[in-house]
Structures are given as structure tokens and as C-alpha cells.
């Protein structure tokens, strides 16, 4: 009886933990999508790099929902092996998130040199097009400089041989015209580096916090699997003990048990069975 109560208690605790796990899955999807959306403003400048941590965090969200389904099935069906599989996948998911946290922090430390190389290459390509056409108003650099309110790689002096593009003007008089009184002072390298550092920091701390929340109910899952195993052993032992008791009964008792007919097999003429008398046709008894 005590074992049954413990199983029931831990069963409801695992259900509550699965709800918490589903909430963390929603957080993974929301956080990963938001970070990728923020990265889309400068993904071309950094040559489609540095987006992998946020994408991995986003991909872990659907995986967490699959884990929730496995956990519900294992708890409902009371299968120890399936519950152990659920716990194993859960540990792997948590470890991946801690590794993601370390990867994001390491990438953040080596960020300035790598971003500078990517931005310099992209800016040289933009200058080449700008010096030849001067009408590429929808170029990535024009959009980025306008949105991030920056100018050049290190500042407006990067355009010392050319006129400033319209995107460097803080208040352009006419759309897509470079004539302006004021322009942005800061370079885009510093702005993009700050944004990417912030994105990687949020990715690292978000993955770590979610992993901590997901590890809260791991003890309940493991303990419920152990209780299911004990319950199976108790059931098998009871079944084996009943079988042994039947084997060691005296032969006379076993013969009597075998000779006792079931109620369904009693014939109308068996002892103790009432025979209903019916009147014969024509009123004859």
C-alpha cells in the first residue's frame, strides 16, 4: 500500500514537471526566434556567420516537446524502460544546452577579430559598387547604416575619397540623397559587435537558465522509474509465491479443487440444482 501511494505521488509530480518542460520548450522557441530575427539585420555583413547558437537553441524547442510526449506516454503506461529512455534523452538535452552556453561565451570572447574581418571584406565590396554606380540605394550597407545609425566601418572617415551615402545622414533632406547637414559619427563595426555580443550573451544565459529549470524534475523521473521497477518485482514475487503455494498443497485438497465444478458447468440434474416442473400439454401433470 505504501509503495502504491509513493507511485501515485511521484506520478503527479512528473506530470507537473512535464508541464514545466513544455513551458521551457516554448521559451526556447521564442528566444531562438527573437535572436535570429535580431541577427537578420546584419547577417550579410558577417557572411552568414555567428547565427548557429541561436539556431540551435530554436531547434531544441521542438525536441523538448517530443520529450514531453515521451514522458506522458511513459507515465501513463507505467513502463520503466520508456521512462528510463525519457530520462536519458532529458539528460542529453540538458547537457547540449550547457555546451551551448559555453560555446556562446567562447565565441563572444573571440568575436572582435572575426567580426572585423567579415565587416572589412563586406565594406570593400560595397565601396567598389558605390564608387562605380552610386545608385545602389538598397544595398545591405545602406540599409544597415540607416537602421543601426552608423557610418562606415570605423566612422565617416572611411568615405574620405567619396561622398557620404544617404544612409550616413542622420536627417537626409531627400530620400536616397547624400546631401545632409549632419551624419552619424560612430562606425558600424562597434555597433554590430555590441549587438552580436549581446545576442551571444543572451543565448548563453538563456540556455543555462532553461537547462537548470529542466533539471529540476529529473530526480522525480528517475525515482518514478525505480518505483515502477519495484512494483513489477513485487507483482512477480506475489505471483510466484501463489504458484508455489498451489504446488505445495496436499494432493487431496488439490484434487478437491479440481473436482469442484464451476457454476456455469452445472447440469440441470446436478445436485443442488432446482428442476422446474412444467405442466404437460392438455393439463396433464
Short mmCIF file of C-alpha atoms in Angstrom, two decimals:
data_model
loop_
_atom_site.label_atom_id
_atom_site.label_comp_id
_atom_site.label_asym_id
_atom_site.label_seq_id
_atom_site.Cartn_x
_atom_site.Cartn_y
_atom_site.Cartn_z
CA UNK A 1 0.00 0.00 0.00
CA UNK A 2 2.83 2.41 0.86
CA UNK A 3 4.51 1.68 -2.47
CA UNK A 4 1.29 2.43 -4.35
CA UNK A 5 0.92 5.78 -2.59
CA UNK A 6 4.50 6.72 -3.39
CA UNK A 7 4.00 5.83 -7.04
CA UNK A 8 0.84 7.94 -7.20
CA UNK A 9 2.60 10.90 -5.54
CA UNK A 10 5.62 10.82 -7.86
CA UNK A 11 3.37 10.25 -10.85
CA UNK A 12 1.61 13.59 -10.27
CA UNK A 13 4.97 15.26 -9.65
CA UNK A 14 6.21 14.00 -13.02
CA UNK A 15 3.07 15.35 -14.68
CA UNK A 16 3.75 18.79 -13.17
CA UNK A 17 7.34 18.54 -14.34
CA UNK A 18 6.21 17.75 -17.90
CA UNK A 19 4.12 20.94 -17.86
CA UNK A 20 7.23 22.87 -16.76
CA UNK A 21 9.19 21.16 -19.52
CA UNK A 22 6.62 22.31 -22.10
CA UNK A 23 6.96 25.90 -20.83
CA UNK A 24 10.75 25.74 -21.26
CA UNK A 25 10.22 24.42 -24.80
CA UNK A 26 8.11 27.49 -25.59
CA UNK A 27 10.86 29.67 -24.10
CA UNK A 28 13.47 28.00 -26.32
CA UNK A 29 11.43 28.63 -29.47
CA UNK A 30 10.61 32.23 -28.54
CA UNK A 31 14.15 33.13 -27.50
CA UNK A 32 15.78 31.44 -30.51
CA UNK A 33 13.37 33.11 -32.94
CA UNK A 34 13.90 36.54 -31.38
CA UNK A 35 17.68 36.25 -31.50
CA UNK A 36 17.66 35.07 -35.11
CA UNK A 37 15.38 37.94 -36.06
CA UNK A 38 17.79 40.40 -34.46
CA UNK A 39 20.68 38.77 -36.31
CA UNK A 40 18.93 39.20 -39.66
CA UNK A 41 19.79 42.90 -39.69
CA UNK A 42 23.48 42.24 -40.27
CA UNK A 43 23.67 38.59 -41.35
CA UNK A 44 25.02 39.53 -44.78
CA UNK A 45 27.75 41.75 -43.35
CA UNK A 46 29.17 38.93 -41.23
CA UNK A 47 28.82 36.46 -44.12
CA UNK A 48 26.01 34.46 -42.52
CA UNK A 49 28.19 33.53 -39.55
CA UNK A 50 27.61 33.67 -35.79
CA UNK A 51 23.94 32.63 -36.04
CA UNK A 52 24.43 28.97 -35.13
CA UNK A 53 23.96 29.24 -31.31
CA UNK A 54 20.57 30.95 -31.66
CA UNK A 55 19.51 28.46 -34.35
CA UNK A 56 20.50 25.52 -32.15
CA UNK A 57 18.50 26.96 -29.24
CA UNK A 58 15.50 27.27 -31.55
CA UNK A 59 15.84 23.66 -32.74
CA UNK A 60 15.91 22.39 -29.16
CA UNK A 61 12.37 23.71 -28.64
CA UNK A 62 10.55 21.10 -30.79
CA UNK A 63 12.84 18.44 -29.32
CA UNK A 64 11.64 19.42 -25.85
CA UNK A 65 8.01 18.95 -26.91
CA UNK A 66 8.86 15.47 -28.20
CA UNK A 67 10.37 14.74 -24.79
CA UNK A 68 7.12 15.88 -23.16
CA UNK A 69 5.17 13.40 -25.30
CA UNK A 70 7.56 10.55 -24.41
CA UNK A 71 7.27 11.43 -20.72
CA UNK A 72 3.45 11.40 -20.82
CA UNK A 73 3.37 8.05 -22.60
CA UNK A 74 5.88 6.51 -20.19
CA UNK A 75 3.99 7.77 -17.12
CA UNK A 76 0.55 6.71 -18.37
CA UNK A 77 1.64 3.24 -19.49
CA UNK A 78 3.81 2.70 -16.39
CA UNK A 79 6.70 1.44 -18.49
CA UNK A 80 10.00 1.54 -16.70
CA UNK A 81 12.09 1.22 -19.88
CA UNK A 82 10.27 4.06 -21.65
CA UNK A 83 10.62 6.25 -18.55
CA UNK A 84 14.34 5.49 -18.46
CA UNK A 85 14.59 6.46 -22.14
CA UNK A 86 12.81 9.72 -21.31
CA UNK A 87 15.31 10.45 -18.54
CA UNK A 88 18.26 9.65 -20.82
CA UNK A 89 17.09 11.99 -23.59
CA UNK A 90 16.39 14.62 -20.98
CA UNK A 91 19.95 14.45 -19.66
CA UNK A 92 21.29 14.73 -23.22
CA UNK A 93 19.10 17.78 -23.85
CA UNK A 94 20.35 19.46 -20.67
CA UNK A 95 23.99 18.72 -21.50
CA UNK A 96 23.57 20.16 -25.00
CA UNK A 97 22.26 23.39 -23.52
CA UNK A 98 25.17 23.72 -21.11
CA UNK A 99 27.55 23.08 -24.01
CA UNK A 100 25.66 25.73 -25.99
CA UNK A 101 26.20 28.15 -23.11
CA UNK A 102 29.96 27.53 -23.13
CA UNK A 103 30.13 27.71 -26.91
CA UNK A 104 28.35 31.08 -26.98
CA UNK A 105 30.63 32.55 -24.31
CA UNK A 106 33.74 31.29 -26.11
CA UNK A 107 32.51 32.72 -29.40
CA UNK A 108 31.84 36.02 -27.65
CA UNK A 109 35.43 36.22 -26.39
CA UNK A 110 36.90 35.73 -29.89
CA UNK A 111 34.33 37.99 -31.53
CA UNK A 112 36.20 41.29 -32.29
CA UNK A 113 38.82 39.85 -34.62
CA UNK A 114 36.41 37.64 -36.58
CA UNK A 115 33.73 40.32 -36.97
CA UNK A 116 36.31 42.86 -38.09
CA UNK A 117 37.49 40.56 -40.88
CA UNK A 118 33.95 39.90 -42.10
CA UNK A 119 32.92 43.58 -41.99
CA UNK A 120 36.08 44.80 -43.72
CA UNK A 121 35.59 42.39 -46.61
CA UNK A 122 31.94 43.35 -46.97
CA UNK A 123 32.71 47.08 -46.80
CA UNK A 124 35.40 46.84 -49.50
CA UNK A 125 32.85 45.21 -51.79
CA UNK A 126 30.31 47.93 -51.00
CA UNK A 127 32.82 50.72 -51.71
CA UNK A 128 33.64 49.19 -55.05
CA UNK A 129 29.99 49.17 -56.08
CA UNK A 130 29.33 52.59 -54.57
CA UNK A 131 32.24 54.21 -56.40
CA UNK A 132 31.13 52.78 -59.74
CA UNK A 133 27.35 53.12 -59.66
CA UNK A 134 26.46 55.43 -56.74
CA UNK A 135 22.83 54.38 -57.15
CA UNK A 136 22.78 51.15 -55.12
CA UNK A 137 20.38 52.61 -52.58
CA UNK A 138 19.05 49.25 -51.39
CA UNK A 139 22.44 47.71 -50.72
CA UNK A 140 22.89 45.90 -47.41
CA UNK A 141 25.27 48.55 -46.12
CA UNK A 142 22.81 51.34 -46.87
CA UNK A 143 20.06 49.51 -45.03
CA UNK A 144 22.31 48.61 -42.13
CA UNK A 145 23.75 52.12 -41.72
CA UNK A 146 20.26 53.59 -41.76
CA UNK A 147 18.80 51.09 -39.27
CA UNK A 148 21.78 50.96 -36.87
CA UNK A 149 22.53 54.69 -37.23
CA UNK A 150 26.20 54.20 -38.03
CA UNK A 151 28.54 55.17 -40.86
CA UNK A 152 31.37 53.16 -42.37
CA UNK A 153 33.42 50.57 -40.54
CA UNK A 154 35.15 52.85 -38.03
CA UNK A 155 33.37 56.12 -38.86
CA UNK A 156 32.62 58.64 -41.63
CA UNK A 157 36.34 58.94 -42.45
CA UNK A 158 36.10 55.61 -44.28
CA UNK A 159 34.42 57.59 -47.11
CA UNK A 160 37.18 60.21 -47.28
CA UNK A 161 37.67 59.64 -51.04
CA UNK A 162 33.95 59.57 -51.78
CA UNK A 163 30.87 61.47 -50.81
CA UNK A 164 28.87 60.10 -47.90
CA UNK A 165 25.96 57.84 -48.88
CA UNK A 166 22.43 58.88 -47.92
CA UNK A 167 22.34 56.19 -45.23
CA UNK A 168 25.02 58.01 -43.22
CA UNK A 169 22.88 61.15 -42.93
CA UNK A 170 21.04 61.42 -39.66
CA UNK A 171 18.43 63.71 -41.26
CA UNK A 172 18.57 63.45 -45.05
CA UNK A 173 16.84 66.27 -46.86
CA UNK A 174 15.64 63.95 -49.63
CA UNK A 175 15.30 60.18 -49.61
CA UNK A 176 18.30 58.42 -51.14
CA UNK A 177 20.22 61.71 -51.41
CA UNK A 178 23.62 62.12 -49.77
CA UNK A 179 23.30 65.87 -49.21
CA UNK A 180 22.86 66.39 -45.48
CA UNK A 181 23.97 68.69 -42.69
CA UNK A 182 24.52 66.06 -40.01
CA UNK A 183 25.70 62.46 -40.23
CA UNK A 184 26.32 59.57 -37.87
CA UNK A 185 29.65 59.64 -36.05
CA UNK A 186 30.10 56.08 -34.87
CA UNK A 187 31.29 53.22 -37.05
CA UNK A 188 29.24 50.13 -37.79
CA UNK A 189 31.93 47.75 -36.52
CA UNK A 190 31.36 48.82 -32.92
CA UNK A 191 27.58 48.71 -33.25
CA UNK A 192 27.46 45.29 -34.90
CA UNK A 193 29.99 43.89 -32.42
CA UNK A 194 27.91 45.12 -29.49
CA UNK A 195 24.75 43.61 -30.91
CA UNK A 196 26.35 40.25 -31.62
CA UNK A 197 27.96 40.19 -28.16
CA UNK A 198 24.60 40.94 -26.60
CA UNK A 199 22.95 38.21 -28.69
CA UNK A 200 25.55 35.62 -27.70
CA UNK A 201 25.30 36.63 -24.05
CA UNK A 202 21.52 36.26 -24.06
CA UNK A 203 21.88 32.90 -25.81
CA UNK A 204 24.36 31.66 -23.21
CA UNK A 205 22.41 32.76 -20.16
CA UNK A 206 19.07 31.72 -21.68
CA UNK A 207 20.33 28.22 -22.43
CA UNK A 208 21.84 27.87 -18.94
CA UNK A 209 18.69 29.05 -17.15
CA UNK A 210 16.44 26.81 -19.23
CA UNK A 211 18.74 23.84 -18.59
CA UNK A 212 18.59 24.49 -14.83
CA UNK A 213 14.78 24.55 -14.89
CA UNK A 214 14.70 21.37 -16.97
CA UNK A 215 16.93 19.58 -14.48
CA UNK A 216 14.62 20.32 -11.51
CA UNK A 217 12.34 17.33 -12.11
CA UNK A 218 14.98 14.87 -13.25
CA UNK A 219 15.09 13.31 -9.76
CA UNK A 220 11.32 12.68 -9.86
CA UNK A 221 11.56 10.94 -13.24
CA UNK A 222 14.41 8.67 -12.13
CA UNK A 223 12.73 7.87 -8.81
CA UNK A 224 9.42 7.04 -10.51
CA UNK A 225 11.24 4.64 -12.84
CA UNK A 226 12.78 2.95 -9.77
CA UNK A 227 9.35 2.68 -8.10
CA UNK A 228 7.86 1.14 -11.23
CA UNK A 229 10.65 -1.43 -11.17
CA UNK A 230 9.97 -2.24 -7.51
CA UNK A 231 6.26 -2.54 -8.21
CA UNK A 232 6.95 -5.00 -11.04
CA UNK A 233 9.19 -7.05 -8.74
CA UNK A 234 6.50 -7.14 -6.03
CA UNK A 235 3.91 -8.27 -8.56
CA UNK A 236 6.20 -11.02 -9.88
CA UNK A 237 7.05 -12.18 -6.34
CA UNK A 238 3.38 -12.38 -5.36
CA UNK A 239 2.58 -14.32 -8.49
CA UNK A 240 5.46 -16.72 -7.87
CA UNK A 241 4.51 -17.22 -4.21
CA UNK A 242 0.91 -18.08 -5.14
CA UNK A 243 2.17 -20.59 -7.67
CA UNK A 244 4.43 -22.20 -5.08
CA UNK A 245 1.61 -22.37 -2.54
CA UNK A 246 -0.51 -24.25 -5.04
CA UNK A 247 2.33 -26.66 -5.73
CA UNK A 248 2.83 -27.47 -2.02
CA UNK A 249 -0.86 -28.02 -1.19
CA UNK A 250 -1.81 -31.61 -0.16
CA UNK A 251 -2.91 -33.78 -3.03
CA UNK A 252 -6.32 -34.34 -1.52
CA UNK A 253 -7.01 -30.58 -1.41
CA UNK A 254 -5.72 -30.13 -4.96
CA UNK A 255 -7.97 -32.98 -6.15
CA UNK A 256 -10.95 -31.44 -4.41
CA UNK A 257 -10.22 -28.06 -6.04
CA UNK A 258 -10.01 -29.73 -9.42
CA UNK A 259 -13.24 -31.71 -8.83
CA UNK A 260 -15.32 -28.67 -7.85
CA UNK A 261 -17.33 -27.72 -10.94
CA UNK A 262 -17.87 -24.16 -11.86
CA UNK A 263 -21.39 -22.68 -11.56
CA UNK A 264 -21.58 -22.36 -15.31
CA UNK A 265 -20.84 -26.04 -15.88
CA UNK A 266 -23.62 -27.36 -13.60
CA UNK A 267 -26.12 -29.50 -15.46
CA UNK A 268 -29.85 -29.40 -14.70
CA UNK A 269 -29.56 -32.78 -12.96
CA UNK A 270 -26.60 -31.80 -10.79
CA UNK A 271 -27.10 -31.97 -7.02
CA UNK A 272 -28.44 -28.79 -5.59
CA UNK A 273 -29.96 -27.63 -8.82
CA UNK A 274 -33.66 -26.98 -8.83
CA UNK A 275 -35.64 -28.65 -11.58
CA UNK A 276 -38.66 -26.69 -12.58
CA UNK A 277 -41.72 -28.82 -13.25
CA UNK A 278 -43.84 -27.75 -16.13
CA UNK A 279 -47.34 -28.84 -16.80
CA UNK A 280 -47.82 -31.20 -19.67
CA UNK A 281 -49.97 -30.25 -22.63
CA UNK A 282 -53.66 -30.66 -22.05
CA UNK A 283 -53.45 -30.05 -18.33
CA UNK A 284 -51.75 -33.38 -17.52
CA UNK A 285 -49.12 -33.39 -14.77
#
